[in-house]
Protein backbone atom coordinates (compact mmCIF):
# COMPACT_ATOMS: atom_id res chain seq x y z
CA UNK A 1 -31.09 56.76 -46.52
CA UNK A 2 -30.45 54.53 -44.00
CA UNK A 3 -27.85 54.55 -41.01
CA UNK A 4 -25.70 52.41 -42.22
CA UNK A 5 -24.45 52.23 -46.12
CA UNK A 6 -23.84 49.17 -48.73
CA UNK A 7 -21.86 49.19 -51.64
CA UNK A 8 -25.73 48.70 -53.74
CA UNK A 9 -26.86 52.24 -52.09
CA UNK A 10 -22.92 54.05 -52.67
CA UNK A 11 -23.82 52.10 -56.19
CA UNK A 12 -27.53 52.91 -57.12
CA UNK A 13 -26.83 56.42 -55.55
CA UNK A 14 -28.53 59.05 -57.44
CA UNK A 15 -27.81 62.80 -57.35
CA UNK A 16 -29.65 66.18 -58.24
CA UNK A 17 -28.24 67.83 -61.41
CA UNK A 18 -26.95 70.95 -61.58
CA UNK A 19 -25.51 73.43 -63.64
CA UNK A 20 -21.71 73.87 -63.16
CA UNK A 21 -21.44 70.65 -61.22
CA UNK A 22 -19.38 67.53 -61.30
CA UNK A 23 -18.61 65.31 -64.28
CA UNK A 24 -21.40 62.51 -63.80
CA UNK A 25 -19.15 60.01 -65.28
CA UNK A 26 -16.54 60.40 -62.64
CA UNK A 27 -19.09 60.57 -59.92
CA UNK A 28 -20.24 57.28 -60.86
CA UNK A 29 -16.30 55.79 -61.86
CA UNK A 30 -15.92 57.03 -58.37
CA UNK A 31 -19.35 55.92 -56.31
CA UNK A 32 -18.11 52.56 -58.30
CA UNK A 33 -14.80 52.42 -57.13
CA UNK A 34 -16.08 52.64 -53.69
CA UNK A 35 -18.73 50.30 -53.87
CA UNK A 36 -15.92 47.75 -54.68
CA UNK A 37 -14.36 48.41 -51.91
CA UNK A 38 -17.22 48.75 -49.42
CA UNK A 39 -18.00 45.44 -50.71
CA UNK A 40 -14.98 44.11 -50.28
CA UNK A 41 -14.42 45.49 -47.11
CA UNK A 42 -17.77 44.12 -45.88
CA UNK A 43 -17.12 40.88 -47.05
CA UNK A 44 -13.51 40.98 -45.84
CA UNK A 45 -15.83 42.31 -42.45
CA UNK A 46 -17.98 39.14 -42.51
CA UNK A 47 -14.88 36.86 -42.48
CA UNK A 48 -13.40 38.25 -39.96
CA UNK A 49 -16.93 38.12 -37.95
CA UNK A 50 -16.78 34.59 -38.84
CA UNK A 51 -13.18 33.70 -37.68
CA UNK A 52 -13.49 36.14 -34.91
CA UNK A 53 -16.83 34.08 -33.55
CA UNK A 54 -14.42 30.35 -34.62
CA UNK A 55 -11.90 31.81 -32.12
CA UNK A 56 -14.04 32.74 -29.12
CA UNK A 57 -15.53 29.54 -29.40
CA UNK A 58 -12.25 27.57 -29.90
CA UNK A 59 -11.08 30.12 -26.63
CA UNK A 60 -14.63 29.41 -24.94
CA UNK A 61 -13.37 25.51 -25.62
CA UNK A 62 -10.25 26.10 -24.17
CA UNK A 63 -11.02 27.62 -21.68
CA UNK A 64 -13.95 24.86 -20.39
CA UNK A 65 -11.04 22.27 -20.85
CA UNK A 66 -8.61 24.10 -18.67
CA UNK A 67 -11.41 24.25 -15.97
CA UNK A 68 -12.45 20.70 -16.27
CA UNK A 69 -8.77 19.68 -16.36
CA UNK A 70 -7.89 22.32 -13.29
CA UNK A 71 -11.23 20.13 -11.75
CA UNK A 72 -9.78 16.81 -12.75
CA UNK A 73 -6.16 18.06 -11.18
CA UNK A 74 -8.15 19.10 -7.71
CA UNK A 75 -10.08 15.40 -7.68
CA UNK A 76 -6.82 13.61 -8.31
CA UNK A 77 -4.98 15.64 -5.71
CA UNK A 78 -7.62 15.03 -3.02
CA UNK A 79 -7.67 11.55 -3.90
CA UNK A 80 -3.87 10.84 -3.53
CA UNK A 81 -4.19 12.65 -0.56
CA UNK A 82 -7.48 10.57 0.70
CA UNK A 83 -5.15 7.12 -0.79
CA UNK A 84 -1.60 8.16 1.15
CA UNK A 85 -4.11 8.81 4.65
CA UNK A 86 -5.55 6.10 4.11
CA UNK A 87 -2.47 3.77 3.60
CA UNK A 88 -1.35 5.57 6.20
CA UNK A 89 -3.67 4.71 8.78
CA UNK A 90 -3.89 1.00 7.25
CA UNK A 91 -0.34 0.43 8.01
CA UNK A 92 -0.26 2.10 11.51
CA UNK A 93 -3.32 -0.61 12.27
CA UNK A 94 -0.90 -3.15 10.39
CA UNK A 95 2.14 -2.15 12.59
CA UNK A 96 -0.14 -2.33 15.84
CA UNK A 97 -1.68 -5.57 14.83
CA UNK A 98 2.02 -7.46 14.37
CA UNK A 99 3.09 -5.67 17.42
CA UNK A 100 0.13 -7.26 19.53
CA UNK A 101 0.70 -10.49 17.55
CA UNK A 102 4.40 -10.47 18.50
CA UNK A 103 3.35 -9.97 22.01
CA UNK A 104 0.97 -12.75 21.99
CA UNK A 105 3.57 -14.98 20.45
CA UNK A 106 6.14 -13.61 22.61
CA UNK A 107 4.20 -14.86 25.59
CA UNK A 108 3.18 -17.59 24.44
CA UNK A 109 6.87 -18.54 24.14
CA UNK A 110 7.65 -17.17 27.62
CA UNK A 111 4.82 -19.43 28.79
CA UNK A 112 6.50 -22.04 26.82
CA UNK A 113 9.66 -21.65 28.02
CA UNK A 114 8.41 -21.58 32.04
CA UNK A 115 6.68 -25.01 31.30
CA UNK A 116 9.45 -26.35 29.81
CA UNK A 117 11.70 -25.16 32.81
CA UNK A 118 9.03 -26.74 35.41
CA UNK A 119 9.09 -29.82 33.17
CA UNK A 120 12.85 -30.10 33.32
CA UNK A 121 12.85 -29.34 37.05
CA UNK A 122 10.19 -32.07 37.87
CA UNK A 123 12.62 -34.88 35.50
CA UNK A 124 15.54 -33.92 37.15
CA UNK A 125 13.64 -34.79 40.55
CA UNK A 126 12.41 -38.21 39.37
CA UNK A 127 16.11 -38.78 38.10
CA UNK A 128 17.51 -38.33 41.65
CA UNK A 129 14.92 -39.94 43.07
CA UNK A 130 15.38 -42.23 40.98
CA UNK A 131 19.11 -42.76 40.97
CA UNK A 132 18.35 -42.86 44.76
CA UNK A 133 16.24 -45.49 44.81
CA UNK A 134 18.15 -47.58 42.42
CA UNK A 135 21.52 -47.09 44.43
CA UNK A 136 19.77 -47.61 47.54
CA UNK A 137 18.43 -51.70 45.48
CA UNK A 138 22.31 -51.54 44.49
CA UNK A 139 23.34 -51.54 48.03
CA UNK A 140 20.69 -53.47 49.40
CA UNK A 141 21.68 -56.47 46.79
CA UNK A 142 25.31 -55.93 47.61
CA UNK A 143 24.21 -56.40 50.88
CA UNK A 144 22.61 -59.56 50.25
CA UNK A 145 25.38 -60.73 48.24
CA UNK A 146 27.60 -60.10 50.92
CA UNK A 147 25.37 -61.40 53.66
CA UNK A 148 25.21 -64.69 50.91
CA UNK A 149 29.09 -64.76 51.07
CA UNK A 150 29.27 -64.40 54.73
CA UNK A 151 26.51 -67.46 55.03
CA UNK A 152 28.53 -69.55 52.86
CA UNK A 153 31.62 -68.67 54.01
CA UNK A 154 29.88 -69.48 57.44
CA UNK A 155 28.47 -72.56 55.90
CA UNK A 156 31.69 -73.93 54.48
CA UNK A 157 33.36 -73.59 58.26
CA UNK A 158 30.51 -74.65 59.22
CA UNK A 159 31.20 -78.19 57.46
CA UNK A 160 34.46 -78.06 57.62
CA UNK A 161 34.29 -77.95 61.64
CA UNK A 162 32.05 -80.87 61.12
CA UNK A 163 33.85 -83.12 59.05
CA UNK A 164 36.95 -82.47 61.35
CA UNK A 165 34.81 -83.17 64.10
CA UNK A 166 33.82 -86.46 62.85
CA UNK A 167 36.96 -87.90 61.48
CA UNK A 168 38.71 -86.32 64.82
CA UNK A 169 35.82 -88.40 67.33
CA UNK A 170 35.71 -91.50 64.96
């Protein structure tokens, strides 16, 4: 017989006859009732097997899924840490950059602003000198007009002594 027994060998099962023994037909009602349920209970067995070897695969699944999705987590974490350095560090360089722009600009203006000063100073300059020059023409026609009205006024005694001095002698 071997180790382990089927519901054909509790079946087929044959024993040695002897006197005063059992009744052979309830032996066999018996060995028949629990071939039945050997056989049911190694088929009930087998499906179990079955689902048992369906869930540690679906578990084996599930488990390769949480550890690709624990992996995928990790990546994604170091990568929105990697992104937030990185915009990080791009907007520090941003922030520098404008600053040294607005310097630049700011100097530029300053520069701007010291020409534009200088240019103002130089204009007024060539408006006094200018004012100066026209107020010293202004006085030096007045002059002339006044050295004209002193001529003619000299000129018109001038005459006037003459024509007294001829009608006076003639």
């Amino acid at each position: 017989m071997s180790t382990r027994v089927t519901a054909r060998d509790v079946e087929h099962q044959d024993f040695a006859r002897k006197m005063r023994g059992f009744d052979v037909d309830d032996v066999r009602l018996f060995l028949k009732a629990v071939s039945e349920e050997i056989e049911r209970l190694n088929l009930e067995n087998s499906a179990l097997s079955e689902e048992n070897a369906t869930q540690k695969a679906t578990i084996e699944d599930f488990k390769e899924r949480e550890r690709t999705l624990q992996e995928t987590l990790v990546t994604a974490q170091k990568m929105s840490a990697d992104m937030k350095e990185r915009s990080r560090a791009e907007a520090d360089l941003l922030v520098r950059e404008a600053r040294v722009k607005a310097e630049r600009i700011l100097e530029q203006a300053q520069d701007q602003l010291a020409a534009l000063e200088d240019e103002i100073g130089r204009l007024r300059l060539e408006k006094d000198a200018f004012e100066n020059r026209l107020r010293s023409a202004i006085e030096e026609h007045l002059s002339l007009l006044d050295l004209r009205k002193q001529e003619k006024a000299d000129l018109d005694n001038l005459r006037f002594l003459r024509r007294r001095s001829t009608t006076d002698v003639g």
